[in-house]
Tab-separated table of C-alpha atoms and ligand atoms in Angstrom:
chain	number	residue	atom	x	y	z
A	1	MET	CA	43.727	30.563	-9.997
A	2	ASP	CA	40.489	31.510	-11.829
A	3	ARG	CA	41.003	33.387	-15.102
A	4	ASN	CA	37.729	32.342	-16.748
A	5	ILE	CA	36.267	35.546	-18.085
A	6	ARG	CA	36.452	35.639	-21.869
A	7	THR	CA	32.970	36.480	-23.213
A	8	VAL	CA	30.038	38.744	-22.326
A	9	ASP	CA	28.199	35.610	-21.162
A	10	ASP	CA	31.080	34.876	-18.777
A	11	VAL	CA	30.693	38.376	-17.290
A	12	LEU	CA	26.920	37.978	-16.940
A	13	ALA	CA	27.373	34.591	-15.245
A	14	LEU	CA	29.944	36.080	-12.857
A	15	LEU	CA	27.512	38.837	-11.897
A	16	ASP	CA	24.660	36.302	-11.518
A	17	GLY	CA	26.830	34.656	-8.874
A	18	LEU	CA	26.606	37.790	-6.739
A	19	PHE	CA	22.842	37.213	-6.545
A	20	ALA	CA	22.897	33.429	-6.113
A	21	PRO	CA	19.909	32.115	-4.152
A	22	GLU	CA	22.088	30.280	-1.675
A	23	ALA	CA	23.817	33.567	-0.785
A	24	ASP	CA	20.615	35.019	0.626
A	25	ARG	CA	17.434	33.027	0.568
A	26	TRP	CA	15.148	36.025	0.811
A	27	THR	CA	16.660	38.330	-1.766
A	28	GLY	CA	18.194	35.937	-4.268
A	29	ARG	CA	15.256	34.500	-6.149
A	30	GLY	CA	16.035	31.312	-7.969
A	31	ALA	CA	13.741	28.439	-8.958
A	32	ASP	CA	13.736	26.966	-5.412
A	33	TRP	CA	12.679	30.288	-3.927
A	34	TRP	CA	9.801	30.570	-6.402
A	35	ASP	CA	8.767	26.928	-5.887
A	36	ASP	CA	8.432	27.637	-2.146
A	37	PHE	CA	6.576	30.842	-2.919
A	38	TYR	CA	3.891	29.012	-4.919
A	39	THR	CA	3.542	25.939	-2.674
A	40	ASP	CA	0.739	27.322	-0.486
A	41	ARG	CA	-1.920	28.478	-2.956
A	42	SER	CA	-4.179	29.792	-0.178
A	43	ARG	CA	-1.836	32.667	0.696
A	44	PRO	CA	-3.373	36.101	0.027
A	45	VAL	CA	-0.979	37.022	-2.797
A	46	PRO	CA	-2.876	39.375	-5.138
A	47	PHE	CA	-1.646	37.766	-8.346
A	48	PHE	CA	-2.494	34.213	-7.204
A	49	ALA	CA	-6.093	34.791	-8.320
A	50	ALA	CA	-6.864	33.633	-11.851
A	51	ARG	CA	-7.610	37.061	-13.278
A	52	PRO	CA	-5.673	38.914	-15.973
A	53	ASP	CA	-4.024	42.332	-15.755
A	54	GLU	CA	-6.532	45.153	-16.269
A	55	SER	CA	-4.094	46.768	-18.731
A	56	LEU	CA	-3.858	43.598	-20.820
A	57	VAL	CA	-7.644	43.280	-20.978
A	58	ALA	CA	-7.937	46.975	-21.874
A	59	ALA	CA	-5.437	46.618	-24.746
A	60	VAL	CA	-7.289	43.582	-26.102
A	61	GLU	CA	-10.646	45.332	-25.800
A	62	ARG	CA	-9.297	48.471	-27.540
A	63	GLY	CA	-8.180	46.263	-30.413
A	64	VAL	CA	-4.498	47.133	-29.909
A	65	LEU	CA	-3.724	43.448	-29.321
A	66	ARG	CA	-5.369	41.423	-32.052
A	67	GLY	CA	-4.145	37.879	-31.701
A	68	GLY	CA	-1.215	36.010	-33.175
A	69	ARG	CA	1.675	34.412	-31.314
A	70	ALA	CA	2.268	35.527	-27.729
A	71	LEU	CA	5.026	34.824	-25.219
A	72	ASP	CA	4.365	35.272	-21.478
A	73	LEU	CA	7.707	35.766	-19.697
A	74	GLY	CA	7.706	34.582	-16.068
A	75	CYS	CA	4.084	33.432	-16.404
A	76	GLY	CA	3.725	32.048	-12.841
A	77	PRO	CA	0.418	30.140	-12.519
A	78	GLY	CA	-0.590	31.383	-15.956
A	79	ARG	CA	-3.353	33.926	-15.374
A	80	ASN	CA	-2.326	36.203	-18.291
A	81	ALA	CA	-1.249	33.364	-20.582
A	82	LEU	CA	-4.625	31.662	-20.153
A	83	TYR	CA	-6.483	34.924	-20.751
A	84	LEU	CA	-4.570	35.427	-24.006
A	85	ALA	CA	-5.239	31.822	-25.055
A	86	ALA	CA	-8.956	32.339	-24.372
A	87	ARG	CA	-8.811	35.400	-26.660
A	88	GLY	CA	-7.416	33.328	-29.510
A	89	PHE	CA	-3.676	33.943	-29.155
A	90	ASP	CA	-1.318	31.041	-29.674
A	91	VAL	CA	0.659	31.219	-26.440
A	92	ASP	CA	4.046	30.104	-25.183
A	93	ALA	CA	4.552	30.772	-21.484
A	94	VAL	CA	7.754	30.238	-19.527
A	95	ASP	CA	8.642	30.165	-15.855
A	96	LEU	CA	11.507	29.074	-13.611
A	97	SER	CA	9.134	27.411	-11.145
A	98	SER	CA	7.772	23.923	-11.814
A	99	THR	CA	5.346	24.440	-8.892
A	100	ALA	CA	3.857	27.475	-10.632
A	101	LEU	CA	3.668	25.587	-13.923
A	102	ASP	CA	1.891	22.604	-12.314
A	103	TRP	CA	-0.731	25.082	-11.120
A	104	ALA	CA	-0.900	26.716	-14.554
A	105	GLY	CA	-1.351	23.310	-16.178
A	106	GLU	CA	-4.236	22.491	-13.841
A	107	ARG	CA	-5.889	25.793	-14.703
A	108	ALA	CA	-5.419	25.114	-18.404
A	109	ARG	CA	-7.092	21.696	-18.063
A	110	GLU	CA	-9.965	23.174	-16.011
A	111	THR	CA	-10.630	25.832	-18.652
A	112	GLY	CA	-10.010	23.510	-21.597
A	113	ALA	CA	-7.336	25.829	-23.004
A	114	GLU	CA	-5.512	24.139	-25.880
A	115	ASN	CA	-3.485	26.826	-27.600
A	116	VAL	CA	-1.056	27.365	-24.719
A	117	ARG	CA	2.252	25.628	-24.018
A	118	PHE	CA	4.006	26.026	-20.675
A	119	HIS	CA	7.810	25.817	-20.686
A	120	HIS	CA	9.883	25.164	-17.591
A	121	GLY	CA	13.190	26.979	-17.219
A	122	ASP	CA	15.099	30.210	-17.510
A	123	ALA	CA	13.594	32.333	-20.284
A	124	PHE	CA	17.045	33.491	-21.384
A	125	ALA	CA	18.355	29.943	-21.683
A	126	LEU	CA	15.254	28.805	-23.594
A	127	ALA	CA	15.160	31.742	-26.026
A	128	GLY	CA	15.856	30.383	-29.489
A	129	GLU	CA	15.499	26.784	-28.166
A	130	ASP	CA	11.996	25.972	-26.838
A	131	LEU	CA	10.951	29.583	-27.378
A	132	THR	CA	11.206	30.387	-31.037
A	133	GLY	CA	9.977	33.689	-32.313
A	134	PRO	CA	8.843	35.751	-33.923
A	135	TYR	CA	6.114	36.633	-31.407
A	136	ASP	CA	3.473	39.281	-32.100
A	137	LEU	CA	3.307	39.945	-28.368
A	138	VAL	CA	5.871	39.504	-25.612
A	139	TYR	CA	4.174	40.039	-22.265
A	140	ASP	CA	5.788	40.359	-18.841
A	141	SER	CA	3.853	40.943	-15.651
A	142	GLY	CA	6.236	41.043	-12.718
A	143	CYS	CA	9.268	39.163	-14.055
A	144	PHE	CA	11.472	42.009	-15.343
A	145	HIS	CA	11.582	43.759	-11.960
A	146	HIS	CA	13.013	40.614	-10.343
A	147	LEU	CA	16.016	40.551	-12.658
A	148	PRO	CA	19.381	41.905	-11.506
A	149	PRO	CA	20.459	45.043	-13.412
A	150	HIS	CA	23.012	43.290	-15.644
A	151	ARG	CA	20.341	40.895	-16.941
A	152	ARG	CA	18.673	43.826	-18.741
A	153	VAL	CA	21.324	43.178	-21.366
A	154	SER	CA	19.956	39.655	-21.834
A	155	TYR	CA	16.380	40.909	-21.652
A	156	LEU	CA	16.890	43.377	-24.501
A	157	ALA	CA	18.682	40.689	-26.508
A	158	LEU	CA	15.708	38.363	-25.931
A	159	LEU	CA	13.287	41.009	-27.234
A	160	GLU	CA	15.559	41.608	-30.215
A	161	GLN	CA	15.620	37.886	-30.943
A	162	LEU	CA	11.982	36.980	-30.319
A	163	LEU	CA	9.746	40.015	-30.899
A	164	ALA	CA	8.410	40.303	-34.457
A	165	PRO	CA	8.870	43.542	-36.415
A	166	GLY	CA	5.732	45.536	-35.595
A	167	GLY	CA	5.178	43.311	-32.558
A	168	LEU	CA	4.135	44.574	-29.135
A	169	PHE	CA	5.871	44.317	-25.784
A	170	GLY	CA	3.712	44.665	-22.657
A	171	LEU	CA	5.277	45.203	-19.254
A	172	THR	CA	4.032	45.518	-15.679
A	173	CYS	CA	6.622	46.374	-13.029
A	174	PHE	CA	7.192	48.062	-9.663
A	175	ALA	CA	6.876	51.864	-9.726
A	176	ALA	CA	9.402	53.989	-7.845
A	177	GLY	CA	7.806	56.370	-5.369
A	178	ALA	CA	4.761	54.157	-4.970
A	179	GLY	CA	5.065	53.339	-1.312
A	180	GLY	CA	7.768	50.779	-0.904
A	181	MET	CA	7.168	47.947	-3.383
A	182	GLY	CA	10.555	47.410	-4.987
A	183	SER	CA	13.922	48.811	-4.069
A	184	GLU	CA	14.944	52.281	-5.247
A	185	LEU	CA	18.681	51.651	-4.748
A	186	PRO	CA	20.780	52.744	-7.739
A	187	ASP	CA	22.022	49.866	-9.912
A	188	THR	CA	25.626	50.117	-8.713
A	189	ASP	CA	24.641	49.679	-5.051
A	190	PHE	CA	23.264	46.194	-5.664
A	191	TYR	CA	26.787	45.141	-6.647
A	192	ARG	CA	28.647	47.219	-4.056
A	193	GLU	CA	26.495	46.125	-1.111
A	194	GLY	CA	26.023	42.492	-2.137
A	195	ALA	CA	22.708	42.259	-0.306
A	196	GLY	CA	20.695	40.651	-3.095
A	197	LEU	CA	17.790	42.170	-4.952
A	198	ARG	CA	15.760	43.302	-1.933
A	199	GLY	CA	12.441	41.979	-3.223
A	200	GLY	CA	12.753	43.464	-6.698
A	201	LEU	CA	13.649	46.733	-8.380
A	202	ALA	CA	11.413	49.789	-8.647
A	203	TYR	CA	11.592	51.808	-11.859
A	204	THR	CA	10.904	55.409	-12.791
A	205	PRO	CA	9.144	56.118	-16.100
A	206	GLU	CA	12.338	57.813	-17.319
A	207	ALA	CA	14.356	54.670	-16.611
A	208	LEU	CA	11.860	52.475	-18.465
A	209	ARG	CA	11.872	54.869	-21.438
A	210	GLU	CA	15.657	54.819	-21.508
A	211	ILE	CA	15.940	51.037	-21.187
A	212	PHE	CA	13.348	50.387	-23.904
A	213	SER	CA	14.321	53.364	-26.075
A	214	GLY	CA	14.757	51.045	-29.054
A	215	LEU	CA	10.984	50.534	-29.037
A	216	THR	CA	8.131	52.990	-29.603
A	217	GLU	CA	6.098	53.813	-26.502
A	218	LEU	CA	2.336	53.390	-26.928
A	219	GLU	CA	1.368	53.643	-23.270
A	220	LEU	CA	3.071	54.071	-19.907
A	221	ARG	CA	0.848	54.648	-16.880
A	222	ARG	CA	0.133	53.456	-13.369
A	223	MET	CA	-2.014	50.380	-13.247
A	224	ARG	CA	-5.549	50.986	-12.076
A	225	ASP	CA	-6.474	49.561	-8.678
A	226	GLU	CA	-9.045	46.825	-9.094
A	227	PRO	CA	-11.335	45.748	-6.238
A	228	GLU	CA	-10.993	42.247	-4.773
A	229	GLU	CA	-14.169	41.059	-6.494
A	230	SER	CA	-13.062	42.326	-9.916
A	231	GLU	CA	-12.409	39.869	-12.738
A	232	ARG	CA	-9.229	41.841	-13.481
A	233	PHE	CA	-6.016	42.323	-11.529
A	234	GLY	CA	-4.789	45.861	-10.900
A	235	LYS	CA	-2.463	47.504	-8.356
A	236	SER	CA	-1.499	51.155	-8.570
A	237	PHE	CA	2.015	50.523	-7.183
A	238	LEU	CA	2.822	49.065	-10.614
A	239	TRP	CA	3.613	50.665	-13.950
A	240	THR	CA	1.964	49.212	-16.971
A	241	ALA	CA	3.518	49.879	-20.350
A	242	LEU	CA	3.059	48.929	-23.967
A	243	PHE	CA	5.771	49.363	-26.612
A	244	ARG	CA	5.879	48.565	-30.320
A	245	ARG	CA	8.877	47.319	-32.245
A	246	ALA	CA	9.460	49.279	-35.470
B	301	LIG	C1	6.028	38.181	-9.513
B	301	LIG	S1	5.949	36.633	-10.312
B	301	LIG	C2	4.718	36.977	-11.562
B	301	LIG	C3	4.032	35.763	-12.111
B	301	LIG	C4	3.009	36.020	-13.219
B	301	LIG	N1	3.569	36.763	-14.311
B	301	LIG	C5	1.790	36.756	-12.676
B	301	LIG	O1	1.756	37.984	-12.802
B	301	LIG	O2	0.889	36.101	-12.157
B	301	LIG	C6	7.455	36.578	-11.257
B	301	LIG	C7	7.683	35.253	-11.972
B	301	LIG	O3	8.842	35.352	-12.813
B	301	LIG	C8	9.495	34.091	-12.821
B	301	LIG	N2	10.876	34.293	-13.278
B	301	LIG	C9	11.830	35.075	-12.700
B	301	LIG	N3	12.975	35.028	-13.419
B	301	LIG	C10	12.732	34.204	-14.480
B	301	LIG	C11	13.518	33.742	-15.579
B	301	LIG	N4	14.790	34.117	-15.716
B	301	LIG	N5	12.938	32.911	-16.480
B	301	LIG	C12	11.647	32.514	-16.323
B	301	LIG	N6	10.861	32.904	-15.300
B	301	LIG	C13	11.389	33.747	-14.388
B	301	LIG	C14	9.338	33.599	-11.382
B	301	LIG	O4	9.493	32.207	-11.273
B	301	LIG	C15	7.926	34.082	-11.042
B	301	LIG	O5	6.955	33.092	-11.266
């Protein structure tokens, strides 16, 4: 008989099990799923191109982001991490997928980037181990919306642990009501229905403000669509947000 639940971590691990990759290959996104996702680099995935988020570039160009230590959460093939490194940030970048990180490493060698370190693994497990704050910037483009609802607890704890006082948190995630990217199911239904994460979670601005209410909002807007030939990435089905820690 299992009577193993004693700590908050035990509860989080139990809930993780409801979203285990082997339970549903399409909706449960573990490292294997992401490795497969990145194997064919020629697929027309918008964020496969080596161009940074338009919102990140805009914040750097406005002088809101001025260098220091940055952490890219769920960095994938490293497009934002490498942009930040090229702008003089000292960057740690973490991802579950070794296939994505191999690609990121190749890009780093091609561009001669030195001040970037790619870490393989679960960001929550590595926080305080390989990833030691304080960071002046924690940046997340597309990772947060792939986390199951209960992992927001861990996400906020990670920000609390790693983001410097006065530091900035940048987020890009699926927007609710934007035409189908990301599920709009209420949190409880993901647990009741047991059908995985359905390709990610869409958020309303109110939900984001509530979740990150411990931080000060500097910007929360739809991302601007960028044309294919642009040097920047932008899709208007995404929110882009910038918060400051007091
Ligand atoms: C939609 S992709 C975005 C990749 C990259 N940020 C970009 O915009 O090009 C989401 C990434 O988050 C990573 N990821 C998801 N959960 C993670 C976790 N717990 N720790 C580290 N990386 C994670 C996935 O492996 C995947 O590469």
